[in-house]
Coordinates of C-alpha atoms in Angstrom, one line a residue:
M1017 CA -0.1 0.0 0.1
I1018 CA 1.2 3.5 -0.6
V1019 CA 2.8 5.8 1.7
I1020 CA -0.2 7.7 3.5
I1021 CA -1.1 4.2 4.8
S1022 CA 2.3 2.3 5.2
S1023 CA 5.6 3.8 6.6
T1024 CA 7.7 1.7 4.7
A1025 CA 6.7 3.4 1.3
A1026 CA 9.1 6.4 0.1
L1027 CA 7.9 10.0 0.1
A1028 CA 9.3 12.6 -3.1
Q1029 CA 10.8 15.5 -2.1
N1030 CA 8.8 17.8 -4.2
V1031 CA 5.4 17.0 -2.9
T1032 CA 3.2 19.7 -1.7
S1033 CA 0.8 17.8 0.1
P1034 CA 0.7 13.8 -0.1
Y1035 CA -3.0 14.1 1.5
S1036 CA -4.1 15.8 -1.7
I1037 CA -4.4 12.0 -3.1
F1038 CA -7.9 12.4 -1.6
G1039 CA -11.3 13.8 -2.8
V1040 CA -10.8 16.7 -5.1
G1041 CA -7.0 17.8 -3.1
D1042 CA -6.4 20.3 -0.6
I1043 CA -9.1 22.6 -0.3
E1044 CA -8.4 26.4 0.5
T1045 CA -10.1 27.4 3.4
K1046 CA -8.0 30.2 4.2
D1047 CA -8.0 33.9 3.2
F1048 CA -4.7 35.2 1.8
G1049 CA -5.8 39.0 1.6
R1050 CA -5.7 41.6 4.2
Y1051 CA -6.6 39.1 7.1
F1052 CA -4.4 36.2 6.5
G1053 CA -2.3 37.4 9.7
M1054 CA -5.3 37.1 11.8
G1055 CA -5.4 33.4 11.2
S1056 CA -7.7 34.2 8.2
T1057 CA -10.3 35.0 10.8
S1058 CA -12.6 37.4 8.5
I1059 CA -16.3 36.5 8.1
A1060 CA -17.2 39.2 10.4
L1061 CA -14.6 41.8 9.3
R1062 CA -15.0 44.7 6.9
N1063 CA -13.0 47.7 5.8
G1064 CA -13.1 50.4 3.4
A1065 CA -9.8 50.0 1.9
A1066 CA -9.8 45.9 1.4
F1067 CA -11.8 43.6 -0.5
N1068 CA -12.8 40.5 2.0
F1069 CA -13.2 37.6 -0.2
S1070 CA -14.7 35.3 2.8
N1071 CA -18.0 37.3 3.1
P1072 CA -19.7 39.2 0.3
A1073 CA -21.8 41.3 2.6
S1074 CA -18.5 42.9 3.3
L1075 CA -18.2 44.7 -0.1
T1076 CA -20.7 47.5 1.3
A1077 CA -18.0 48.9 3.4
L1078 CA -15.5 49.6 0.5
D1079 CA -14.7 53.4 -0.2
P1080 CA -17.1 54.6 -2.8
K1081 CA -15.8 55.3 -6.6
V1082 CA -12.5 53.5 -5.7
M1083 CA -11.0 50.6 -7.7
N1084 CA -9.5 48.0 -5.5
F1085 CA -7.1 45.8 -7.7
D1086 CA -5.5 43.0 -5.6
F1087 CA -2.8 40.6 -6.6
I1088 CA -1.6 38.2 -4.3
M1089 CA 1.2 35.6 -4.2
R1090 CA 1.5 32.7 -1.6
G1091 CA 4.8 30.8 -0.8
R1092 CA 5.1 27.3 1.1
V1093 CA 8.2 25.5 2.5
S1094 CA 7.4 22.1 4.0
N1095 CA 9.1 19.2 5.7
F1096 CA 7.4 15.8 6.3
L1097 CA 8.1 13.3 8.8
V1098 CA 7.2 9.5 8.2
P1099 CA 6.0 7.4 10.9
G1100 CA 9.0 5.2 11.7
R1101 CA 11.5 7.2 10.4
D1102 CA 13.9 9.9 12.4
T1103 CA 14.7 12.0 9.7
V1104 CA 12.5 14.9 8.2
T1105 CA 12.4 14.8 4.1
S1106 CA 14.5 17.8 2.5
P1107 CA 12.0 21.0 2.1
S1108 CA 9.6 20.9 -0.2
K1109 CA 8.8 24.4 -2.0
D1110 CA 5.8 25.8 -3.8
Y1111 CA 4.9 29.2 -5.0
A1112 CA 1.9 30.3 -6.7
I1113 CA -1.0 33.3 -7.1
R1114 CA -3.8 32.9 -4.8
R1115 CA -5.9 35.5 -6.2
I1116 CA -6.3 38.1 -8.6
S1117 CA -9.5 40.4 -8.2
L1118 CA -11.1 43.8 -9.0
A1119 CA -13.6 45.2 -6.3
Y1120 CA -15.6 48.3 -6.9
K1121 CA -18.8 50.4 -5.1
P1122 CA -20.3 52.3 -7.7
E1123 CA -23.4 53.0 -5.5
K1124 CA -24.0 54.1 -1.9
R1125 CA -25.5 50.8 -1.0
W1126 CA -24.2 48.5 -3.7
A1127 CA -20.6 47.3 -4.5
F1128 CA -19.3 44.1 -6.5
A1129 CA -16.0 42.1 -7.0
F1130 CA -14.7 39.7 -9.6
G1131 CA -11.5 37.5 -9.7
L1132 CA -9.8 34.4 -10.1
R1133 CA -8.5 32.0 -7.3
P1134 CA -7.6 28.5 -6.8
Y1135 CA -10.3 26.3 -5.0
S1136 CA -8.4 23.3 -4.3
T1137 CA -4.8 21.9 -5.4
V1138 CA -3.3 18.3 -6.2
N1139 CA 0.0 17.8 -6.1
Y1140 CA 1.7 14.6 -4.9
L1141 CA 4.0 11.7 -5.8
L1142 CA 4.2 8.4 -3.9
N1143 CA 6.4 5.4 -4.4
D1144 CA 5.9 1.8 -2.9
S1145 CA 7.3 -1.7 -3.8
A1146 CA 6.5 -5.1 -2.7
K1147 CA 7.3 -8.8 -3.4
L1148 CA 5.2 -10.9 -5.7
A1149 CA 4.2 -14.3 -4.9
D1150 CA 7.2 -16.0 -6.1
N1151 CA 9.0 -13.9 -3.3
T1152 CA 11.9 -13.3 -5.5
S1153 CA 10.3 -10.5 -8.0
V1154 CA 9.7 -7.2 -7.0
L1155 CA 6.4 -4.8 -8.1
N1156 CA 7.0 -1.3 -7.9
K1157 CA 4.2 1.3 -7.9
S1158 CA 4.6 4.9 -8.5
V1159 CA 1.8 7.4 -7.9
D1160 CA 2.0 11.1 -9.5
G1161 CA -0.9 13.3 -9.0
N1162 CA -1.1 17.1 -10.2
G1163 CA -3.9 19.6 -11.1
G1164 CA -6.8 21.1 -9.1
L1165 CA -9.9 23.0 -9.2
N1166 CA -10.1 26.9 -10.1
Q1167 CA -12.7 29.3 -8.9
V1168 CA -13.7 32.1 -11.1
F1169 CA -16.3 34.2 -9.0
L1170 CA -18.6 37.5 -9.1
S1171 CA -19.6 39.1 -5.7
N1172 CA -22.0 41.6 -5.2
G1173 CA -22.8 43.2 -1.9
F1174 CA -26.1 45.4 -0.8
G1175 CA -26.3 47.4 2.1
L1176 CA -30.0 47.1 3.9
N1177 CA -29.4 50.0 6.2
K1178 CA -26.8 51.3 8.5
N1179 CA -26.6 47.9 10.4
F1180 CA -27.0 45.3 8.1
S1181 CA -25.4 44.2 4.8
V1182 CA -26.0 41.2 2.7
G1183 CA -24.2 39.6 -0.6
V1184 CA -23.9 36.7 -2.6
T1185 CA -21.2 35.2 -4.6
T1186 CA -21.6 33.3 -7.5
S1187 CA -18.7 31.0 -8.8
V1188 CA -17.8 28.6 -11.8
L1189 CA -15.4 25.7 -10.6
F1190 CA -13.4 24.2 -13.2
G1191 CA -10.6 22.1 -13.4
T1192 CA -8.7 18.6 -14.2
L1193 CA -7.4 16.0 -11.5
Q1194 CA -4.8 14.0 -13.1
T1195 CA -3.6 10.7 -11.8
N1196 CA -0.8 8.3 -13.3
T1197 CA 0.1 5.2 -11.9
T1198 CA 2.9 3.0 -13.0
Y1199 CA 3.5 -0.6 -12.5
T1200 CA 6.9 -2.2 -13.1
S1201 CA 8.7 -5.3 -12.3
S1202 CA 11.9 -6.4 -14.0
G1203 CA 11.4 -9.8 -12.9
I1204 CA 8.5 -10.4 -14.7
G1205 CA 8.8 -7.9 -17.6
L1206 CA 5.9 -5.6 -16.6
D1207 CA 5.5 -1.9 -17.4
V1208 CA 2.0 -0.6 -17.4
T1209 CA 1.0 2.7 -16.9
R1210 CA -2.6 3.9 -16.0
N1211 CA -3.5 7.6 -16.8
E1212 CA -6.5 9.1 -15.2
Y1213 CA -8.1 12.1 -16.1
D1214 CA -11.1 14.1 -14.2
A1215 CA -12.2 17.2 -16.2
L1216 CA -14.8 18.6 -13.7
H1217 CA -17.2 21.8 -13.2
A1218 CA -19.9 23.0 -11.2
L1219 CA -21.9 26.0 -10.0
M1220 CA -21.5 27.4 -6.6
F1221 CA -23.4 30.0 -4.3
T1222 CA -22.2 31.7 -1.2
G1223 CA -24.4 34.2 0.6
G1224 CA -23.4 36.4 3.5
L1225 CA -24.9 38.7 6.1
Q1226 CA -22.9 41.2 8.0
Y1227 CA -24.1 43.2 11.1
V1228 CA -22.3 46.2 12.5
G1229 CA -23.6 48.2 15.8
K1230 CA -22.2 50.1 18.9
L1231 CA -21.8 48.4 22.1
G1232 CA -20.5 51.6 23.8
K1233 CA -19.1 55.0 22.8
H1234 CA -15.7 53.3 21.9
I1235 CA -16.8 50.0 21.1
R1236 CA -18.4 48.3 18.1
Q1237 CA -19.5 44.9 17.6
Q1238 CA -19.9 42.9 13.9
L1239 CA -21.3 39.8 13.3
G1240 CA -20.9 37.9 10.2
F1241 CA -22.6 34.7 8.8
V1242 CA -22.1 32.9 5.3
I1243 CA -23.8 29.8 4.0
S1244 CA -22.7 27.9 0.6
N1245 CA -25.1 25.3 -1.3
V1246 CA -24.5 21.9 -2.0
A1247 CA -22.2 21.9 -5.3
K1248 CA -22.3 18.7 -7.7
L1249 CA -19.0 18.6 -9.7
T1250 CA -19.5 17.2 -13.1
G1251 CA -17.6 16.4 -16.2
Q1252 CA -15.9 13.6 -18.1
W1253 CA -13.9 10.9 -16.1
S1254 CA -11.5 9.2 -18.5
T1255 CA -8.8 6.2 -18.0
E1256 CA -6.3 4.8 -20.2
Y1257 CA -4.0 2.1 -19.9
I1258 CA -0.6 2.2 -21.8
T1259 CA 2.3 -0.5 -22.3
S1260 CA 5.7 0.3 -23.5
D1261 CA 4.5 0.1 -27.2
S1262 CA 0.4 0.4 -27.2
T1263 CA -2.4 1.8 -25.5
I1264 CA -4.6 -1.3 -24.5
T1265 CA -8.1 0.8 -23.6
T1266 CA -9.6 3.8 -23.3
E1267 CA -12.9 4.2 -21.1
V1268 CA -14.8 7.5 -20.7
N1269 CA -17.4 7.8 -17.9
A1270 CA -19.5 10.9 -17.7
A1271 CA -22.3 9.7 -15.2
K1272 CA -19.7 10.1 -12.2
H1273 CA -20.0 13.2 -10.0
I1274 CA -18.7 14.5 -6.6
T1275 CA -20.3 16.5 -4.3
L1276 CA -19.2 19.3 -2.4
P1277 CA -20.7 20.2 1.0
V1278 CA -23.1 22.8 2.6
Q1279 CA -20.6 25.1 4.2
I1280 CA -21.6 27.3 7.1
G1281 CA -19.6 30.0 8.9
V1282 CA -20.3 32.4 11.7
G1283 CA -17.8 35.3 12.8
Y1284 CA -17.8 37.8 15.6
A1285 CA -15.7 41.0 16.1
L1286 CA -15.3 43.8 18.7
V1287 CA -13.6 47.0 17.5
F1288 CA -11.9 49.5 20.0
N1289 CA -11.5 52.8 19.3
D1290 CA -11.6 52.1 15.7
N1291 CA -8.1 50.5 16.4
L1292 CA -7.8 47.5 18.1
T1293 CA -10.1 44.7 16.6
V1294 CA -10.4 41.0 18.1
S1295 CA -12.4 38.5 16.0
A1296 CA -13.4 34.8 15.9
D1297 CA -14.6 32.5 13.5
Y1298 CA -16.0 29.0 13.2
T1299 CA -17.1 27.0 9.7
S1300 CA -18.3 23.6 9.3
Y1301 CA -18.2 21.4 6.1
N1302 CA -20.9 18.9 5.9
W1303 CA -19.3 16.5 3.9
K1304 CA -21.0 13.0 3.6
Y1305 CA -19.4 10.1 5.0
Q1306 CA -17.7 8.2 2.2
K1307 CA -15.0 5.5 2.0
V1308 CA -11.9 5.9 0.0
D1309 CA -9.5 3.4 -1.5
Y1310 CA -7.0 3.1 1.1
P1311 CA -7.6 1.1 4.3
G1312 CA -8.6 3.0 7.3
S1313 CA -9.3 5.9 5.4
Y1314 CA -12.6 8.0 4.6
I1315 CA -14.2 11.2 3.8
D1316 CA -16.4 12.8 6.7
K1317 CA -17.5 16.0 8.4
A1318 CA -14.9 19.0 8.8
F1319 CA -14.6 22.0 11.0
R1320 CA -12.5 25.0 11.3
F1321 CA -12.1 27.6 14.0
S1322 CA -9.7 30.8 14.0
T1323 CA -9.2 33.6 16.0
G1324 CA -6.7 36.9 15.5
L1325 CA -6.4 40.5 16.6
E1326 CA -5.5 43.7 14.7
Y1327 CA -4.2 47.0 15.5
S1328 CA -4.4 49.8 13.1
F1329 CA -2.5 52.7 13.4
K1330 CA -4.1 55.9 11.9
G1331 CA -2.8 59.3 10.8
K1332 CA -3.9 62.5 9.3
A1333 CA -4.1 63.0 5.6
G1334 CA -5.3 66.5 5.0
L1335 CA -8.4 66.8 7.0
Q1336 CA -9.1 63.1 6.9
T1337 CA -8.0 60.2 9.1
V1338 CA -6.5 57.4 7.4
E1339 CA -4.7 54.2 8.3
K1340 CA -0.9 54.2 7.9
Y1341 CA -0.1 50.7 8.7
Y1342 CA -1.3 47.6 10.8
L1343 CA 0.1 44.7 12.8
Q1344 CA -1.8 41.3 13.1
A1345 CA -1.8 38.1 14.8
G1346 CA -3.6 35.0 14.9
F1347 CA -4.5 31.1 15.8
S1348 CA -6.3 28.7 13.5
Y1349 CA -7.3 24.8 14.0
E1350 CA -8.9 22.9 11.5
Q1351 CA -10.2 19.1 11.3
S1352 CA -9.8 18.3 7.8
Y1353 CA -12.7 16.2 5.6
I1354 CA -10.0 13.6 5.5
H1355 CA -9.4 10.7 7.9
V1356 CA -6.2 8.8 7.7
N1357 CA -5.8 5.5 9.5
N1358 CA -9.3 5.8 11.5
N1359 CA -8.5 9.4 12.8
P1360 CA -9.2 12.8 11.4
L1361 CA -6.3 14.9 9.6
T1362 CA -6.0 17.9 11.7
D1363 CA -4.0 21.4 11.0
Y1364 CA -3.2 24.0 13.7
S1365 CA -1.0 27.1 13.0
Y1366 CA 0.0 30.5 14.1
S1367 CA 0.2 33.8 12.1
I1368 CA 1.3 37.2 11.9
G1369 CA 0.8 39.9 9.6
F1370 CA 1.6 43.5 8.8
G1371 CA 0.6 46.0 6.1
N1372 CA 1.2 49.4 4.8
R1373 CA 0.6 52.0 2.2
V1374 CA 3.5 52.8 0.1
T1375 CA 2.1 55.6 -2.2
N1376 CA -1.0 58.2 -1.9
G1377 CA -3.7 58.2 -4.3
F1378 CA -4.3 60.1 -7.2
G1379 CA -6.6 63.4 -7.1
Y1380 CA -7.8 65.3 -4.4
R1381 CA -9.0 62.4 -2.1
R1382 CA -5.5 61.1 -1.5
S1383 CA -6.7 59.1 1.4
S1384 CA -8.4 56.4 -0.5
G1385 CA -5.9 55.8 -3.6
G1386 CA -2.5 54.7 -4.3
L1387 CA -0.6 51.4 -3.5
S1388 CA -0.7 49.5 -0.2
Y1389 CA 1.0 46.0 0.6
N1390 CA 0.4 43.1 3.2
L1391 CA 2.6 40.5 4.4
G1392 CA 1.9 37.6 6.3
F1393 CA 3.3 34.4 7.8
E1394 CA 2.1 31.4 8.9
F1395 CA 3.5 28.3 10.9
G1396 CA 2.0 25.1 11.4
K1397 CA 1.8 21.4 11.5
K1398 CA -0.6 19.1 9.6
G1399 CA -1.2 15.3 10.4
S1400 CA 0.3 13.3 13.6
V1401 CA 2.9 10.6 13.6
S1402 CA 1.5 9.1 16.8
N1403 CA -1.7 8.5 14.8
N1404 CA 0.4 6.9 11.8
Q1405 CA 0.1 9.7 9.7
I1406 CA 2.7 11.7 7.7
R1407 CA 3.3 14.9 9.8
E1408 CA 3.7 18.0 7.5
S1409 CA 5.4 21.3 9.2
Y1410 CA 5.0 24.1 7.1
T1411 CA 5.8 27.8 6.7
Q1412 CA 3.7 30.1 4.6
F1413 CA 4.3 33.4 3.5
V1414 CA 1.9 35.8 1.8
I1415 CA 2.7 38.9 -0.3
G1416 CA -0.3 40.7 -1.4
L1417 CA -0.6 44.2 -3.5
S1418 CA -3.5 46.3 -3.6
L1419 CA -3.8 49.2 -6.2
K1420 CA -6.4 51.8 -5.6
G1421 CA -7.6 54.5 -7.9
F1422 CA -10.5 56.6 -8.6
W1423 CA -12.7 55.3 -11.7
F1424 CA -12.2 57.5 -14.4
N1425 CA -13.0 61.1 -13.4
S1426 CA -14.9 60.4 -10.2
A1427 CA -12.3 62.3 -8.2
K1428 CA -12.4 65.3 -10.7
Y1429 CA -16.1 65.6 -10.6
G1430 CA -16.8 64.2 -7.1
K1431 CA -19.1 61.4 -8.2
Y1432 CA -17.9 59.7 -5.2
Q1433 CA -20.2 61.3 -2.9

C-alpha cells in the first residue's frame, strides 16, 4: 500500500501535499488577503480599503468610486516526517498566485467584485514496492497526481440600512485532476501505466450577512454569517492503460459526480476605538461519509476555528484620518474532511501580519487611492505521527499588493459622494 497508509513507502521530495491524493485535493479554507495574519479570521470583518473575499456582504464597506485591484502571491515550504523514521524529508517548496481580483463600489448601497483564485490543489508523488507471490520478483508502484480546481467568482454586496448588509458570491469551479500510476517489475517484464483524467466543473453560490452596531461610545461589534449550497462537480472521467508500445484501452464515464458539501460559517468581532480588532470564526463543512480506496481512510464532516487580533495605526492626510499601517496575530485549528488510519487529519497554525500604504492616491481624495501591501507569515503542522500519519511542518508567507484609484473622472467631478 502507498505511503499515506504504510510507513515503509517512500515520499518524494517535491510533494506539496501527500494528502491531496484524496477527494478533490487540498481545499483552500484560508483567506490570503488582508486578514491572513489574523489566522484568516474574516467572516465578520469589513474595511473601506480592502476587499474581503470570505463574506460578500463586507463589500458595502468599501470606499465609494475607488477601484481596488488585488494581486496576491503565496509561498510555502514544507518538511515531512513519515511514521517510523527519525529524519524529515528535504524541504518541499511551492510558489503560486492565490488571487487576482477587482472590487468596486459604484453606489452608496451596492458594491461588486470579480476575480480568479484556486479552489483546490493536487500535487503528490508516492512510491511503493512489494514482493510478488514467487518471493523473488519485486513490483514497483509509482503514483503521481497533479492539477486542481479553479474558482472564477462574481460577488455582489448590498447595504440594507446602516447596520445590516447582505451579499452573494456566484462561482464557477473548473479544472482537471490527473493521476498517473505506473507498475513495473523487471522480474516478470511488467511496465504498465494507468492515466486517469477527471475534467470537472460546478456552479456554487455563497450567501453572506453582516451586522454592525455599537456596544458603547468607543466599542463596535460586528457579526458575520456565510452559507454555501451543495455543489455537484460533473464532467468527464477518462482512464487509459498504456504499455511500452501501445494503448490497451480507454474508458470514458460522464455519469459520475463529486458532491461538495454545505458550508456554514459564523464570525464575531469587537472593535475598540477604531484601532484594536479582536475576532473569532467557526466554519463547518457537512461532508457526507464516504469510504476511499485506502484502508482506514474515509471522508467525513470537517470544521475550522480561528481567532485573531489587529491593531491599526491611524494618521492625518489633509483633513481626513487614514490608516498608516497595521499589525496582526492569529491562530487557527482545522479538522480536515480527510480521515487517515481512522483518525481525523488535523491542522493547526500561528500567524502574524503587517500592512502598509506605499504611495498616496490620485486626485484630491488622496486617502483612498495609491498602492498598499500586506505581508503575512504562518507556521503550522498538519497530521500526527502518533496516529500513524505523515506529519507536515510548514511555513507559509503571503505578499499582497493592492492598487487603488478613482474610477475615471470620479475624483475630478466628485462622483464618489
